[in-house]
mmCIF file of C-alpha atoms in Angstrom:
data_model
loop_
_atom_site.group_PDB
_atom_site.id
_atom_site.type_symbol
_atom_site.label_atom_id
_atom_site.label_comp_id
_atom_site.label_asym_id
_atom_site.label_seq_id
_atom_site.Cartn_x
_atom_site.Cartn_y
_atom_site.Cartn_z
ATOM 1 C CA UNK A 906 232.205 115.684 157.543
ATOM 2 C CA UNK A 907 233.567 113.443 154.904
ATOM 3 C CA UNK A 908 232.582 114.267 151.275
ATOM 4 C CA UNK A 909 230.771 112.036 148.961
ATOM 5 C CA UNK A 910 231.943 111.566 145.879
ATOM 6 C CA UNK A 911 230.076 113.152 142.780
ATOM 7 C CA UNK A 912 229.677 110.289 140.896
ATOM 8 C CA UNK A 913 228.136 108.197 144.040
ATOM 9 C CA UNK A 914 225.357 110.784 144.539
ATOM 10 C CA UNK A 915 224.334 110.638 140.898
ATOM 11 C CA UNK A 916 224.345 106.710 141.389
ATOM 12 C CA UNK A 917 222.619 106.583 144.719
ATOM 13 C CA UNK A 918 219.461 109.514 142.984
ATOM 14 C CA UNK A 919 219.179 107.405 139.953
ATOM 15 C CA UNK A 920 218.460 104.597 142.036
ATOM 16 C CA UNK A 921 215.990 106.414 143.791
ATOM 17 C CA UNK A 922 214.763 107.860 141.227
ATOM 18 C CA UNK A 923 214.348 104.107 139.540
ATOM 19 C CA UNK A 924 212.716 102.814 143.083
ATOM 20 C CA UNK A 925 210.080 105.285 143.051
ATOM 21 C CA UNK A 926 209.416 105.094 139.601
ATOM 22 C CA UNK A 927 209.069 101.408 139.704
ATOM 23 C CA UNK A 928 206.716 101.749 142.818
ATOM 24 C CA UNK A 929 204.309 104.082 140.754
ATOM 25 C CA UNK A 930 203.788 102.094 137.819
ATOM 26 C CA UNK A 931 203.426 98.573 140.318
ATOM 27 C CA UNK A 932 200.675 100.759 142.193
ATOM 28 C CA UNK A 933 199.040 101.738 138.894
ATOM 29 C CA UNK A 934 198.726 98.269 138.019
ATOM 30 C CA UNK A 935 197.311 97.157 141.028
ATOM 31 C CA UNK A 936 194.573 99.893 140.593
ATOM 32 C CA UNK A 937 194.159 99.055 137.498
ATOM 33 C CA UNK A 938 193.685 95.421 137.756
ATOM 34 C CA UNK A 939 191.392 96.368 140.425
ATOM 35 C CA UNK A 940 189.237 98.247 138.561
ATOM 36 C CA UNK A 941 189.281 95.403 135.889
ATOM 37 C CA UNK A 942 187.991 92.953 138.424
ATOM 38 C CA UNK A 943 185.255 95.043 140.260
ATOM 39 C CA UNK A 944 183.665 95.645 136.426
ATOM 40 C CA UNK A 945 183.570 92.085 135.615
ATOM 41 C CA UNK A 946 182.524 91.085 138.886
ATOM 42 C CA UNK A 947 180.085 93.475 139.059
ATOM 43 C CA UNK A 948 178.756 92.297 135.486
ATOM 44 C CA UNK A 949 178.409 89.270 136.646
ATOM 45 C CA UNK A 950 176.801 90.048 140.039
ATOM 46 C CA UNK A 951 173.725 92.225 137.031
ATOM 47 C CA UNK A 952 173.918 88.889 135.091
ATOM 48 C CA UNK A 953 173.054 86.804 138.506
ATOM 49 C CA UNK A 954 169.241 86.799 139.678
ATOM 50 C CA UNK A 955 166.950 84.992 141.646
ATOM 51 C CA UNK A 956 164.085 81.846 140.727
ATOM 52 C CA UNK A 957 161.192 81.652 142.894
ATOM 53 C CA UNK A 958 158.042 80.012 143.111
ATOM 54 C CA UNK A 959 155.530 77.690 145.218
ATOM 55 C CA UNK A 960 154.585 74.340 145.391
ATOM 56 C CA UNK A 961 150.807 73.983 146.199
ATOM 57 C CA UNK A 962 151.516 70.689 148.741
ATOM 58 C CA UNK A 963 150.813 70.080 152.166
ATOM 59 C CA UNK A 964 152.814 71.233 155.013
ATOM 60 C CA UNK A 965 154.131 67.975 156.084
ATOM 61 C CA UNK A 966 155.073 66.739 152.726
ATOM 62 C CA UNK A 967 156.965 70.389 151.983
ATOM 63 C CA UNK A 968 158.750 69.876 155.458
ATOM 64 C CA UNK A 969 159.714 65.962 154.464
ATOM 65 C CA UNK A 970 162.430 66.687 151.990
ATOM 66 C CA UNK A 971 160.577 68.293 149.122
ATOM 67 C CA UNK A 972 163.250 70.079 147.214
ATOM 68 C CA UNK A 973 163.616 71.465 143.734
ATOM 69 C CA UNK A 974 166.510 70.513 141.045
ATOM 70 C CA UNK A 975 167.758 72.611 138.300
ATOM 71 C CA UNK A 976 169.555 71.040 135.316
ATOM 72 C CA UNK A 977 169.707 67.668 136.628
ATOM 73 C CA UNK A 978 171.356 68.348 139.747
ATOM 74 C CA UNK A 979 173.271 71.263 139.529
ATOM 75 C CA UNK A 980 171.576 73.196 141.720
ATOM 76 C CA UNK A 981 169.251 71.928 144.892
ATOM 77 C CA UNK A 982 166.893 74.217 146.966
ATOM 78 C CA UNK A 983 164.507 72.688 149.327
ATOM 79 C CA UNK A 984 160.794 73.877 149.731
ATOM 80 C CA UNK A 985 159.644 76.217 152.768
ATOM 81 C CA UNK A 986 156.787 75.467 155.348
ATOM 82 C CA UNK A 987 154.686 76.725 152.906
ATOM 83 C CA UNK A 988 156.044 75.217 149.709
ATOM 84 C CA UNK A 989 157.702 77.968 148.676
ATOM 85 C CA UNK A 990 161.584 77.849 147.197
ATOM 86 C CA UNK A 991 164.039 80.349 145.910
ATOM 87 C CA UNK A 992 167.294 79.183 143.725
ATOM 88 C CA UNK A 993 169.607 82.448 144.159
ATOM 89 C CA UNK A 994 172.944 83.308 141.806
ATOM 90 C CA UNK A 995 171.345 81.905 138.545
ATOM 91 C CA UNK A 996 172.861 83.069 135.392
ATOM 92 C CA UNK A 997 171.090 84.619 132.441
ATOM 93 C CA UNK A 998 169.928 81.805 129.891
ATOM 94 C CA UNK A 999 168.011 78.303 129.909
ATOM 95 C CA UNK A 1000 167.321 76.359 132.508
ATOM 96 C CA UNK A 1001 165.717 73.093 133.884
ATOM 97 C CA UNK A 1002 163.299 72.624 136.871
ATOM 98 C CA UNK A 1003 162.442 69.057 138.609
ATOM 99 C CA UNK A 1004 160.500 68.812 141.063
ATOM 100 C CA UNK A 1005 160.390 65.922 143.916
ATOM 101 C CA UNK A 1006 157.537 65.845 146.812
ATOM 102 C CA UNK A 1007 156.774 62.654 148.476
ATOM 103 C CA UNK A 1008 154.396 60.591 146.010
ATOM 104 C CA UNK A 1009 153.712 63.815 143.755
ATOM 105 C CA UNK A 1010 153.850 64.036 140.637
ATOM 106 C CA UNK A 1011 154.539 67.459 138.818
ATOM 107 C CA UNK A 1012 155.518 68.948 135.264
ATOM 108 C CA UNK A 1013 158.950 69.499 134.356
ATOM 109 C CA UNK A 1014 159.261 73.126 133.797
ATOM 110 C CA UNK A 1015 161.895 75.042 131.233
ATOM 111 C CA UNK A 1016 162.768 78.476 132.703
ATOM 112 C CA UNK A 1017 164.219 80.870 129.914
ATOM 113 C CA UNK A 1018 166.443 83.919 131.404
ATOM 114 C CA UNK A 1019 166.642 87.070 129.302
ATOM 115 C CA UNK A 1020 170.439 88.081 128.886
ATOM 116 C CA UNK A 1021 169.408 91.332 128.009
ATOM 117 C CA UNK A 1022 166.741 92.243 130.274
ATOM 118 C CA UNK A 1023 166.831 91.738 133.908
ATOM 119 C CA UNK A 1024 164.368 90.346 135.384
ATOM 120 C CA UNK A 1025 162.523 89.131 132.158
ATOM 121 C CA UNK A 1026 161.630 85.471 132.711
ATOM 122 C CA UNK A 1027 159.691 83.002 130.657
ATOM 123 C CA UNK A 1028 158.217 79.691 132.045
ATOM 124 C CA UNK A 1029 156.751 77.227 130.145
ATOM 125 C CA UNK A 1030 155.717 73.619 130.418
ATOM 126 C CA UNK A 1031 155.593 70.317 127.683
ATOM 127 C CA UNK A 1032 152.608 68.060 128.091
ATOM 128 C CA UNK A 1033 152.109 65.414 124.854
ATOM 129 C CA UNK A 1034 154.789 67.310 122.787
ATOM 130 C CA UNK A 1035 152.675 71.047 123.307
ATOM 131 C CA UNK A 1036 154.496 73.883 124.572
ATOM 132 C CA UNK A 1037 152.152 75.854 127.304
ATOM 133 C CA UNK A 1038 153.652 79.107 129.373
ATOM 134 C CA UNK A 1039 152.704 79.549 132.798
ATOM 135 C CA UNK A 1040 153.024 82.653 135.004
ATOM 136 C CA UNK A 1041 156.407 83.545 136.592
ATOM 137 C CA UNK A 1042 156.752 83.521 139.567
ATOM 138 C CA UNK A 1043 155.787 79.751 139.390
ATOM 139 C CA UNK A 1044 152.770 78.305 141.276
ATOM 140 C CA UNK A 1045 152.778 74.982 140.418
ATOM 141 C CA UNK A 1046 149.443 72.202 141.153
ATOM 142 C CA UNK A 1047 150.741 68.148 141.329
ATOM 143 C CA UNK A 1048 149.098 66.433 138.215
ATOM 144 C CA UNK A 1049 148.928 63.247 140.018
ATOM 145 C CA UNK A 1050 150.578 60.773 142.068
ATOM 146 C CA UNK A 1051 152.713 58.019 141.391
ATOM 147 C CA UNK A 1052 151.450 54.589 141.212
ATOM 148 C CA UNK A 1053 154.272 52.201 142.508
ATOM 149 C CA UNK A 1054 151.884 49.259 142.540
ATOM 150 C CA UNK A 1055 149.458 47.598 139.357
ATOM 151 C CA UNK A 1056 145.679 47.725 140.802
ATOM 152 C CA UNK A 1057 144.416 43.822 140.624
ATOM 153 C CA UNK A 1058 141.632 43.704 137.902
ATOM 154 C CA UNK A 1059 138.458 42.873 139.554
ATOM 155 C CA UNK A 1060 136.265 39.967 137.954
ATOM 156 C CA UNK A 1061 134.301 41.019 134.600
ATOM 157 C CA UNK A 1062 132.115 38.737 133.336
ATOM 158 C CA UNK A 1063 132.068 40.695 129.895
ATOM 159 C CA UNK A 1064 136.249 39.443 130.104
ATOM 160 C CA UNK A 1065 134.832 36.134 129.820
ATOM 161 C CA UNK A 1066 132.518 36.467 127.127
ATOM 162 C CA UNK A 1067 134.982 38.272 125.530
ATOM 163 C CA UNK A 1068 137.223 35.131 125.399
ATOM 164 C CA UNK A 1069 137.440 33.701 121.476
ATOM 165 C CA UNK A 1070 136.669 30.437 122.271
ATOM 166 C CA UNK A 1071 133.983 31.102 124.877
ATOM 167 C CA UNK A 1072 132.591 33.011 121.737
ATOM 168 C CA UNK A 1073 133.071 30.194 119.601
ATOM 169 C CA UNK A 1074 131.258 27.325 121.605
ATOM 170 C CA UNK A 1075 128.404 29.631 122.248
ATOM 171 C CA UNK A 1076 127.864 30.436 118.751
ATOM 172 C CA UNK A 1077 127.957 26.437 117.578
ATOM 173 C CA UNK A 1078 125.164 26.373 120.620
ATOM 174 C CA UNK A 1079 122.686 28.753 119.237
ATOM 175 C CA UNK A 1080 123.342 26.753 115.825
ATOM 176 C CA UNK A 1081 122.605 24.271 117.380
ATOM 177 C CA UNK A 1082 119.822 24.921 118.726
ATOM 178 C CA UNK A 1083 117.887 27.330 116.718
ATOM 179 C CA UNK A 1084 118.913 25.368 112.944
ATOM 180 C CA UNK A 1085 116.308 22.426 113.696
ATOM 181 C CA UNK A 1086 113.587 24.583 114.602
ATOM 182 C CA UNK A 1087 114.322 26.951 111.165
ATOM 183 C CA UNK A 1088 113.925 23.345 109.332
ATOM 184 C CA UNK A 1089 110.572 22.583 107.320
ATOM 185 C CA UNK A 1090 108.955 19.727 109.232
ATOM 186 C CA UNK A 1091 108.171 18.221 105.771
ATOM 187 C CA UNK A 1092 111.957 17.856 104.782
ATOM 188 C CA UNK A 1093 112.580 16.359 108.342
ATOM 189 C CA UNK A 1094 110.113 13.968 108.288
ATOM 190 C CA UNK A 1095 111.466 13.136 104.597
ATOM 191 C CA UNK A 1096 115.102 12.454 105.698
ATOM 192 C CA UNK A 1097 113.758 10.554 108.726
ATOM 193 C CA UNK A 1098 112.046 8.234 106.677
ATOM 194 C CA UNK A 1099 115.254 7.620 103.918
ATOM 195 C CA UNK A 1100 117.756 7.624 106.846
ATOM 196 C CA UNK A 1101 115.161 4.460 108.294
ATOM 197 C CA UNK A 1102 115.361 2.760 105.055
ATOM 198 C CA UNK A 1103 118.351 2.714 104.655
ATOM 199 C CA UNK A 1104 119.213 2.023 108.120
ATOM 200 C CA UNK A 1105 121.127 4.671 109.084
ATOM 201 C CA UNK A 1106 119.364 5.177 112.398
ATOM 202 C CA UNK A 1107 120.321 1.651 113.963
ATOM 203 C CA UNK A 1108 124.245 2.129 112.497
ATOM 204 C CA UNK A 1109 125.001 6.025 113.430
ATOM 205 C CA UNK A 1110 121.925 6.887 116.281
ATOM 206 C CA UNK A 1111 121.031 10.612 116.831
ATOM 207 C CA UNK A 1112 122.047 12.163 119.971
ATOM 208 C CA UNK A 1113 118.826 12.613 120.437
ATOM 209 C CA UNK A 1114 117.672 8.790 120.217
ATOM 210 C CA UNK A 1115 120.904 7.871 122.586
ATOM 211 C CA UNK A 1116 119.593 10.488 125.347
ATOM 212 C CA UNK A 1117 115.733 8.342 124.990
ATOM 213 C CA UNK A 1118 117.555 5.649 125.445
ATOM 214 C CA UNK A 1119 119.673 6.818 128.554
ATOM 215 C CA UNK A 1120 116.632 8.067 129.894
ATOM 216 C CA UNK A 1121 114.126 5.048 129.411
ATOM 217 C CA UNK A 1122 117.039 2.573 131.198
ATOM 218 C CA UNK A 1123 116.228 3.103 134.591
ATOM 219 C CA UNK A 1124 112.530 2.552 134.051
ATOM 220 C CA UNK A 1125 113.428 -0.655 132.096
ATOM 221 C CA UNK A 1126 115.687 -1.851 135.108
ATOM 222 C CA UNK A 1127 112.964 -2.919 137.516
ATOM 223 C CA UNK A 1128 111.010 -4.735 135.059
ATOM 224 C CA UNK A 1129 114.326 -6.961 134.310
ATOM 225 C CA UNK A 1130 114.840 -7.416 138.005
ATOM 226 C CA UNK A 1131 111.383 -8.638 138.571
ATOM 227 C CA UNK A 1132 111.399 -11.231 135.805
ATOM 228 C CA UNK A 1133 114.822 -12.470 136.789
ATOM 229 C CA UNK A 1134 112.997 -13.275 140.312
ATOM 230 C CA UNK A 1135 109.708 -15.176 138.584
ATOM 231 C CA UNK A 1136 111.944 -17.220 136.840
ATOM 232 C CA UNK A 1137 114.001 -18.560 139.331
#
């Protein structure tokens, strides 16, 4: 056999040597980085939990597209047959629930996530700038349903009366009608008889003289007709 050279099997181990070496410090990294990634992901998996609740709506309406949206559409889960939903992978802190069914109306509802505690969760609702909790898991009643049309407003006599200037003209009315009767007789008599002399009555006639004399005209009309005939 031919020899080898001293100095080529010192080369050839070193490199060896160098390969291996190399190889256990790449496979402790690997493991390493590994490890690294299984803690954070399994921090985040703790961190990660589930919302649930149920909508209290009928079962056709819950079947129709009824759905759930967290923070303004970063998250969608539709309702079950019975109105139930769950939202899964939801991390730790605040959150925002809307909630669309058909024509029903329902609360917006602020869901607060302990970071600390698993599994500790706060609902509450705002109605009229108060803050009320409600119970977690969330069982949530409609509080109405939307009107998309105005109702006509039916006829009110009270609207009429109501009206300024029917108000007005009715209160110039019972003026008018109730001030002569709260008049002494004595003083009306009295400006009768100075409004005759000084003829005030033939230049500006009461309303009450000109309705006399509309009345009295047809009687009066008969009488001129039958004259008119005995002098021709």
């Amino acid at each position: 056999p031919r020899s080898v050279p001293l100095p080529h099997l010192i080369s050839n181990y070193c490199n060896q040597i160098w390969i291996a070496g190399a190889m256990f410090w790449l496979i402790l990294l690997v493991l390493a980085t590994s490890a690294t990634a299984q803690d954070e992901f399994g921090d985040l998996g703790d961190a990660l939990q589930t919302l649930e609740g149920r909508l209290l709506v009928p079962r056709d309406i819950a079947r129709k597209g009824a759905h759930v949206i967290m923070n303004g559409g970063e998250r969608l889960a539709y309702l079950e047959g019975d109105g139930s939903f769950q939202i899964h992978g939801v991390i730790a802190g605040s959150h925002i629930l809307d909630f669309k069914a058909a024509d029903m109306l329902f609360s917006q509802v602020r869901i607060d996530m302990s970071k600390k505690k698993r599994g500790k969760i706060r609902a509450s609702v705002s109605e009229a700038g108060v803050v009320e909790t409600v119970p977690y898991p969330l069982l949530l009643e409609p509080k109405g349903k939307a009107q998309y049309f105005v109702p006509r407003e039916e006829y009110n006599m009270m609207s009429i009366l109501k009206n300024p200037m029917v108000m007005i003209m009715l209160a110039f009315g019972v003026m008018a009608f109730l001030l002569p009767k709260m008049a002494d007789p004595e003083q009306m008599k009295e400006m009768r008889e100075q409004m005759e002399e000084l003829g005030m009555d033939q230049q500006q006639p009461s309303l009450s003289g000109l309705w006399n004399q509309l009345s009295e005209q047809p009687k009066e009309q008969p009488k001129e007709k039958g004259n008119s005939k005995k002098r021709q």
